[in-house]
Amino acid sequence: MTTTNLYIVAEPLQPDRAIKQRSRVADRQSPVTRSKVETEPQIRLWKLCAEVASARLTGVEWIGLLLLGVSALSALAYGFFELFNLFNSGALDQTVRALLTK
């Protein structure tokens, strides 16, 4: 079995601090007067998708969504129907009694 030597550092390493300090010294800028970086305008994802999506594709998506919803609802109705039949047939009572008598 091998062991590992762990070196515990008294202060966590922070490489970003040294880089920032060097760049300030090199540029001779105070931390208060930094050059402002201009940000680019953000493009929202939904706007980008709305421009790319076609009207025909959205119709196909709606039809697929409706078919999926109908199949989910019919599966749910079938499950409740079978559960209702299980409770009314007495099979559940017979199974519990058989298991308790063992």
XYZ file of N, CA and C in Angstrom:
306
model
N 0.845 -1.170 0.000
C 0.000 0.000 0.000
C 0.898 1.244 0.000
N 0.590 2.186 -0.855
C 1.405 3.393 -0.948
C 0.740 4.510 -0.166
N 1.542 5.406 0.309
C 1.023 6.572 1.008
C 1.355 7.814 0.212
N 0.633 8.848 0.476
C 0.825 10.096 -0.243
C 1.284 11.163 0.735
N 2.250 11.938 0.349
C 2.680 13.062 1.170
C 1.812 14.260 0.840
N 1.157 14.800 1.846
C 0.307 15.966 1.655
C 1.018 17.192 2.208
N 1.111 18.208 1.413
C 1.709 19.458 1.843
C 0.590 20.451 2.109
N 0.497 20.941 3.314
C -0.540 21.889 3.674
C 0.071 23.276 3.656
N -0.526 24.148 2.872
C -0.039 25.506 2.730
C -0.721 26.365 3.792
N 0.061 27.217 4.466
C -0.502 28.063 5.518
C -1.508 29.056 4.939
N -1.201 29.631 3.799
C -2.102 30.582 3.151
C -2.451 30.023 1.781
N -3.738 29.993 1.396
C -4.096 29.445 0.089
C -3.428 30.208 -1.042
N -3.056 29.473 -2.050
C -2.411 30.096 -3.202
C -3.407 30.934 -3.975
N -3.005 32.122 -4.358
C -3.869 33.010 -5.128
C -3.056 33.578 -6.277
N -3.018 32.872 -7.392
C -2.184 33.336 -8.501
C -2.687 34.620 -9.136
N -3.978 34.902 -9.033
C -4.517 36.102 -9.670
C -3.997 37.367 -8.996
N -3.750 37.312 -7.700
C -3.299 38.496 -6.980
C -1.938 38.963 -7.503
N -1.034 38.043 -7.707
C 0.305 38.411 -8.181
C 0.239 38.981 -9.593
N -0.583 38.433 -10.423
C -0.712 38.925 -11.803
C -1.296 40.334 -11.807
N -2.304 40.578 -10.986
C -2.917 41.906 -10.933
C -1.937 42.942 -10.396
N -1.172 42.555 -9.372
C -0.219 43.501 -8.815
C 0.859 43.848 -9.827
N 1.339 42.850 -10.568
C 2.364 43.122 -11.578
C 1.832 44.014 -12.688
N 0.587 43.793 -13.107
C 0.047 44.600 -14.201
C -0.171 46.041 -13.759
N -0.564 46.270 -12.517
C -0.735 47.641 -12.027
C 0.599 48.368 -11.945
N 1.623 47.659 -11.495
C 2.942 48.273 -11.403
C 3.470 48.578 -12.799
N 3.257 47.658 -13.734
C 3.756 47.866 -15.093
C 3.015 49.009 -15.780
N 1.705 49.105 -15.571
C 0.923 50.154 -16.216
C 0.947 51.456 -15.430
N 1.372 51.407 -14.184
C 1.405 52.557 -13.284
C 0.021 53.185 -13.153
N -0.977 52.313 -12.974
C -2.339 52.783 -12.764
C -2.742 52.490 -11.335
N -3.485 53.389 -10.771
C -4.013 53.122 -9.438
C -5.228 52.206 -9.587
N -5.556 51.477 -8.533
C -6.698 50.571 -8.648
C -8.012 51.296 -8.886
N -8.097 52.573 -8.543
C -9.349 53.315 -8.710
C -9.540 53.737 -10.156
N -8.464 54.163 -10.817
C -8.574 54.670 -12.185
C -8.161 53.590 -13.173
N -9.030 52.689 -13.432
C -8.793 51.642 -14.431
C -9.522 52.013 -15.713
N -9.028 51.518 -16.806
C -9.719 51.776 -18.062
C -10.988 50.937 -18.117
N -12.052 51.568 -18.539
C -13.333 50.870 -18.604
C -13.400 50.043 -19.874
N -13.881 48.829 -19.715
C -14.023 47.928 -20.840
C -15.439 48.057 -21.371
N -15.562 48.290 -22.650
C -16.890 48.403 -23.246
C -17.450 47.016 -23.473
N -18.670 46.825 -23.051
C -19.321 45.527 -23.222
C -20.140 45.539 -24.498
N -20.201 44.387 -25.117
C -21.009 44.257 -26.325
C -22.460 44.075 -25.922
N -23.392 44.537 -26.737
C -24.801 44.341 -26.396
C -25.132 42.848 -26.393
N -25.902 42.452 -25.400
C -26.257 41.042 -25.271
C -27.417 40.709 -26.193
N -27.324 39.546 -26.801
C -28.424 39.051 -27.627
C -29.106 37.959 -26.828
N -30.351 38.137 -26.538
C -31.097 37.153 -25.764
C -31.321 35.903 -26.604
N -31.297 34.756 -25.924
C -31.415 33.482 -26.616
C -32.772 33.330 -27.277
N -33.836 33.774 -26.619
C -35.163 33.601 -27.209
C -35.334 34.459 -28.457
N -34.660 35.628 -28.499
C -34.732 36.457 -29.706
C -33.999 35.797 -30.855
N -32.860 35.204 -30.549
C -32.082 34.520 -31.567
C -32.848 33.319 -32.106
N -33.477 32.558 -31.213
C -34.248 31.386 -31.650
C -35.480 31.800 -32.446
N -36.098 32.908 -32.080
C -37.282 33.364 -32.807
C -36.931 33.774 -34.226
N -35.743 34.312 -34.419
C -35.329 34.695 -35.766
C -35.024 33.478 -36.625
N -34.473 32.440 -36.019
C -34.041 31.266 -36.774
C -35.205 30.327 -37.062
N -36.153 30.188 -36.136
C -37.235 29.212 -36.274
C -38.184 29.619 -37.398
N -38.648 28.618 -38.133
C -39.601 28.892 -39.205
C -41.014 28.602 -38.720
N -42.005 29.151 -39.407
C -43.404 28.976 -39.015
C -43.865 27.538 -39.244
N -43.353 26.889 -40.281
C -43.760 25.517 -40.562
C -43.276 24.572 -39.475
N -42.098 24.784 -38.972
C -41.548 23.936 -37.931
C -42.337 24.077 -36.633
N -42.807 25.274 -36.328
C -43.581 25.450 -35.108
C -44.908 24.721 -35.205
N -45.490 24.637 -36.381
C -46.727 23.867 -36.547
C -46.484 22.391 -36.309
N -45.380 21.872 -36.805
C -45.026 20.472 -36.586
C -44.781 20.223 -35.105
N -44.144 21.164 -34.436
C -43.895 21.018 -33.006
C -45.204 20.993 -32.213
N -46.168 21.830 -32.585
C -47.456 21.840 -31.890
C -48.190 20.526 -32.084
N -48.152 19.984 -33.282
C -48.816 18.703 -33.535
C -48.160 17.602 -32.709
N -46.843 17.585 -32.660
C -46.139 16.595 -31.842
C -46.448 16.745 -30.371
N -46.530 17.998 -29.897
C -46.858 18.245 -28.498
C -48.272 17.783 -28.169
N -49.204 18.038 -29.061
C -50.580 17.587 -28.833
C -50.678 16.068 -28.821
N -49.970 15.393 -29.728
C -49.985 13.930 -29.733
C -49.366 13.366 -28.459
N -48.307 13.972 -28.005
C -47.682 13.538 -26.762
C -48.617 13.750 -25.576
N -49.304 14.873 -25.532
C -50.249 15.146 -24.455
C -51.417 14.185 -24.453
N -51.951 13.876 -25.630
C -53.069 12.932 -25.719
C -52.638 11.547 -25.269
N -51.457 11.113 -25.687
C -50.987 9.790 -25.272
C -50.720 9.742 -23.769
N -50.211 10.823 -23.179
C -49.965 10.855 -21.732
C -51.275 10.811 -20.958
N -52.258 11.560 -21.416
C -53.557 11.546 -20.734
C -54.256 10.205 -20.864
N -54.145 9.574 -22.018
C -54.781 8.270 -22.186
C -54.080 7.212 -21.329
N -52.770 7.271 -21.192
C -52.054 6.334 -20.327
C -52.434 6.550 -18.866
N -52.612 7.793 -18.466
C -53.029 8.086 -17.101
C -54.440 7.571 -16.833
N -55.350 7.760 -17.781
C -56.720 7.263 -17.623
C -56.737 5.737 -17.556
N -55.947 5.072 -18.378
C -55.873 3.607 -18.360
C -55.333 3.102 -17.024
N -54.343 3.782 -16.475
C -53.789 3.394 -15.186
C -54.812 3.514 -14.070
N -55.571 4.611 -14.041
C -56.612 4.758 -13.018
C -57.727 3.732 -13.186
N -58.055 3.398 -14.419
C -59.087 2.384 -14.673
C -58.636 1.025 -14.141
N -57.395 0.658 -14.384
C -56.882 -0.625 -13.890
C -56.769 -0.630 -12.365
N -56.411 0.483 -11.772
C -56.341 0.581 -10.321
C -57.729 0.439 -9.709
N -58.725 1.051 -10.321
C -60.110 0.929 -9.851
C -60.590 -0.518 -9.942
N -60.237 -1.196 -11.047
C -60.613 -2.600 -11.184
C -59.903 -3.484 -10.153
N -58.686 -3.169 -9.798
C -57.946 -3.945 -8.803
C -58.607 -3.838 -7.439
N -59.051 -2.652 -7.058
C -59.687 -2.485 -5.763
C -61.064 -3.127 -5.715
N -61.792 -3.098 -6.826
C -63.147 -3.652 -6.846
C -63.170 -5.164 -6.984
N -62.148 -5.782 -7.513
C -62.185 -7.224 -7.740
C -61.909 -8.029 -6.484
N -61.306 -7.442 -5.470
C -60.999 -8.173 -4.246
C -59.684 -8.931 -4.326
N -58.955 -8.809 -5.418
C -57.691 -9.521 -5.572
C -56.642 -8.994 -4.600
N -56.704 -7.724 -4.305
C -55.753 -7.136 -3.372
C -55.982 -7.669 -1.956
N -57.246 -7.810 -1.573
C -57.554 -8.377 -0.247
C -57.082 -9.814 -0.136
N -57.305 -10.593 -1.178
C -56.870 -11.990 -1.147
C -55.348 -12.099 -1.069
N -54.656 -11.232 -1.756
C -53.180 -11.256 -1.740
C -52.653 -10.890 -0.354
N -53.232 -9.891 0.288
C -52.789 -9.481 1.611
C -53.065 -10.588 2.630
N -54.238 -11.213 2.549
C -54.568 -12.299 3.479
C -53.637 -13.486 3.293
N -53.291 -13.800 2.056
C -52.385 -14.919 1.781
C -50.982 -14.638 2.330
N -50.545 -13.407 2.222
C -49.227 -13.040 2.715
C -49.182 -13.002 4.248
N -50.284 -12.594 4.885
C -50.316 -12.513 6.347
C -50.450 -13.884 7.007
N -51.024 -14.857 6.334
C -51.193 -16.174 6.930
C -49.923 -16.995 6.859
N -48.965 -16.602 6.082
C -47.719 -17.377 5.965
C -46.877 -17.268 7.190
